[in-house]
C-alpha atoms as a PDB file:
ATOM      1  CA  MET A   1     -10.570  -9.565 -10.178  1.00  0.00           C
ATOM      2  CA  THR A   2      -9.890  -5.866 -10.630  1.00  0.00           C
ATOM      3  CA  THR A   3      -9.731  -4.391 -14.105  1.00  0.00           C
ATOM      4  CA  THR A   4      -9.580  -0.987 -15.689  1.00  0.00           C
ATOM      5  CA  VAL A   5      -9.755   0.215 -19.271  1.00  0.00           C
ATOM      6  CA  VAL A   6      -6.502   1.708 -20.544  1.00  0.00           C
ATOM      7  CA  ASN A   7      -6.157   2.924 -24.135  1.00  0.00           C
ATOM      8  CA  GLY A   8      -9.342   1.066 -25.027  1.00  0.00           C
ATOM      9  CA  VAL A   9      -8.259  -2.304 -23.600  1.00  0.00           C
ATOM     10  CA  GLN A  10      -9.347  -3.955 -20.334  1.00  0.00           C
ATOM     11  CA  LEU A  11      -6.278  -4.602 -18.135  1.00  0.00           C
ATOM     12  CA  TRP A  12      -6.126  -6.696 -14.956  1.00  0.00           C
ATOM     13  CA  TYR A  13      -4.319  -5.260 -11.929  1.00  0.00           C
ATOM     14  CA  GLN A  14      -3.878  -5.685  -8.196  1.00  0.00           C
ATOM     15  CA  LEU A  15      -2.744  -2.997  -5.762  1.00  0.00           C
ATOM     16  CA  VAL A  16      -1.720  -4.060  -2.241  1.00  0.00           C
ATOM     17  CA  GLY A  17       0.294  -2.692   0.663  1.00  0.00           C
ATOM     18  CA  SER A  18       1.191   0.873   1.576  1.00  0.00           C
ATOM     19  CA  GLY A  19       4.100   3.230   1.100  1.00  0.00           C
ATOM     20  CA  ASP A  20       6.016   4.094  -2.055  1.00  0.00           C
ATOM     21  CA  VAL A  21       4.642   2.392  -5.165  1.00  0.00           C
ATOM     22  CA  VAL A  22       6.536  -0.477  -6.802  1.00  0.00           C
ATOM     23  CA  MET A  23       5.203  -1.793 -10.109  1.00  0.00           C
ATOM     24  CA  HIS A  24       5.892  -5.339 -11.236  1.00  0.00           C
ATOM     25  CA  ILE A  25       6.080  -5.557 -15.024  1.00  0.00           C
ATOM     26  CA  HIS A  26       6.337  -9.085 -16.364  1.00  0.00           C
ATOM     27  CA  GLY A  27       8.316 -10.171 -19.400  1.00  0.00           C
ATOM     28  CA  ALA A  28       7.071 -11.717 -22.622  1.00  0.00           C
ATOM     29  CA  GLY A  29       5.325 -15.036 -22.140  1.00  0.00           C
ATOM     30  CA  PHE A  30       4.544 -14.420 -18.468  1.00  0.00           C
ATOM     31  CA  GLY A  31       1.952 -12.621 -16.364  1.00  0.00           C
ATOM     32  CA  HIS A  32       1.275 -11.367 -12.862  1.00  0.00           C
ATOM     33  CA  GLN A  33       1.517 -14.934 -11.512  1.00  0.00           C
ATOM     34  CA  ASN A  34       5.307 -14.677 -11.688  1.00  0.00           C
ATOM     35  CA  PHE A  35       5.214 -12.138  -8.876  1.00  0.00           C
ATOM     36  CA  GLU A  36       2.757 -13.971  -6.583  1.00  0.00           C
ATOM     37  CA  PRO A  37       5.519 -15.304  -4.277  1.00  0.00           C
ATOM     38  CA  ILE A  38       7.179 -11.904  -3.758  1.00  0.00           C
ATOM     39  CA  THR A  39       4.191  -9.531  -3.769  1.00  0.00           C
ATOM     40  CA  PRO A  40       3.038 -10.250  -0.172  1.00  0.00           C
ATOM     41  CA  LEU A  41       6.584  -9.754   1.120  1.00  0.00           C
ATOM     42  CA  MET A  42       7.068  -6.485  -0.759  1.00  0.00           C
ATOM     43  CA  ALA A  43       3.614  -5.276   0.322  1.00  0.00           C
ATOM     44  CA  GLN A  44       4.842  -5.216   3.922  1.00  0.00           C
ATOM     45  CA  ARG A  45       6.948  -2.189   3.005  1.00  0.00           C
ATOM     46  CA  TYR A  46       5.626  -0.857  -0.319  1.00  0.00           C
ATOM     47  CA  ARG A  47       2.406  -0.332  -2.211  1.00  0.00           C
ATOM     48  CA  VAL A  48       2.748  -2.990  -4.917  1.00  0.00           C
ATOM     49  CA  LEU A  49       1.057  -2.792  -8.306  1.00  0.00           C
ATOM     50  CA  ASP A  50       0.901  -6.079 -10.200  1.00  0.00           C
ATOM     51  CA  LEU A  51      -0.617  -6.033 -13.661  1.00  0.00           C
ATOM     52  CA  ASP A  52      -1.048  -8.131 -16.738  1.00  0.00           C
ATOM     53  CA  LEU A  53       0.035  -6.290 -19.847  1.00  0.00           C
ATOM     54  CA  ARG A  54      -2.401  -6.392 -22.759  1.00  0.00           C
ATOM     55  CA  GLY A  55      -2.315  -9.795 -24.386  1.00  0.00           C
ATOM     56  CA  TYR A  56      -1.254 -11.614 -21.199  1.00  0.00           C
ATOM     57  CA  GLY A  57      -2.813 -13.243 -18.150  1.00  0.00           C
ATOM     58  CA  GLU A  58      -6.208 -11.855 -17.186  1.00  0.00           C
ATOM     59  CA  SER A  59      -5.977  -8.787 -19.448  1.00  0.00           C
ATOM     60  CA  GLU A  60      -7.769  -8.472 -22.750  1.00  0.00           C
ATOM     61  CA  ARG A  61      -6.089  -9.962 -25.833  1.00  0.00           C
ATOM     62  CA  PRO A  62      -7.071  -7.832 -28.806  1.00  0.00           C
ATOM     63  CA  ASP A  63      -6.043  -9.019 -32.265  1.00  0.00           C
ATOM     64  CA  GLN A  64      -3.330  -6.470 -33.002  1.00  0.00           C
ATOM     65  CA  VAL A  65       0.407  -5.991 -33.337  1.00  0.00           C
ATOM     66  CA  TYR A  66       2.008  -5.815 -29.881  1.00  0.00           C
ATOM     67  CA  SER A  67       5.053  -3.644 -29.310  1.00  0.00           C
ATOM     68  CA  MET A  68       7.100  -2.120 -26.517  1.00  0.00           C
ATOM     69  CA  LYS A  69       5.510   1.234 -27.388  1.00  0.00           C
ATOM     70  CA  THR A  70       2.017  -0.224 -26.948  1.00  0.00           C
ATOM     71  CA  TRP A  71       2.865  -1.726 -23.573  1.00  0.00           C
ATOM     72  CA  SER A  72       4.755   1.330 -22.341  1.00  0.00           C
ATOM     73  CA  ASP A  73       1.851   3.590 -23.356  1.00  0.00           C
ATOM     74  CA  ASP A  74      -0.477   1.352 -21.327  1.00  0.00           C
ATOM     75  CA  VAL A  75       1.813   1.487 -18.288  1.00  0.00           C
ATOM     76  CA  ALA A  76       2.213   5.275 -18.526  1.00  0.00           C
END
């Protein structure tokens, strides 16, 4: 499991493949597992970044208000 601290929160990510970077960003109620079937195929042509946004999957779940601004700041 690979993690990094972003804006004070530990986030899970996986980076595979080579080439231009493509980032998979999951929707509410999901996580990186949604992309597991497609990631190996895309990694044949691209460098693929899968991540779990804060509050989801393998990332930290701090007790806070979650918002699009929070998630977009983490991604940026």
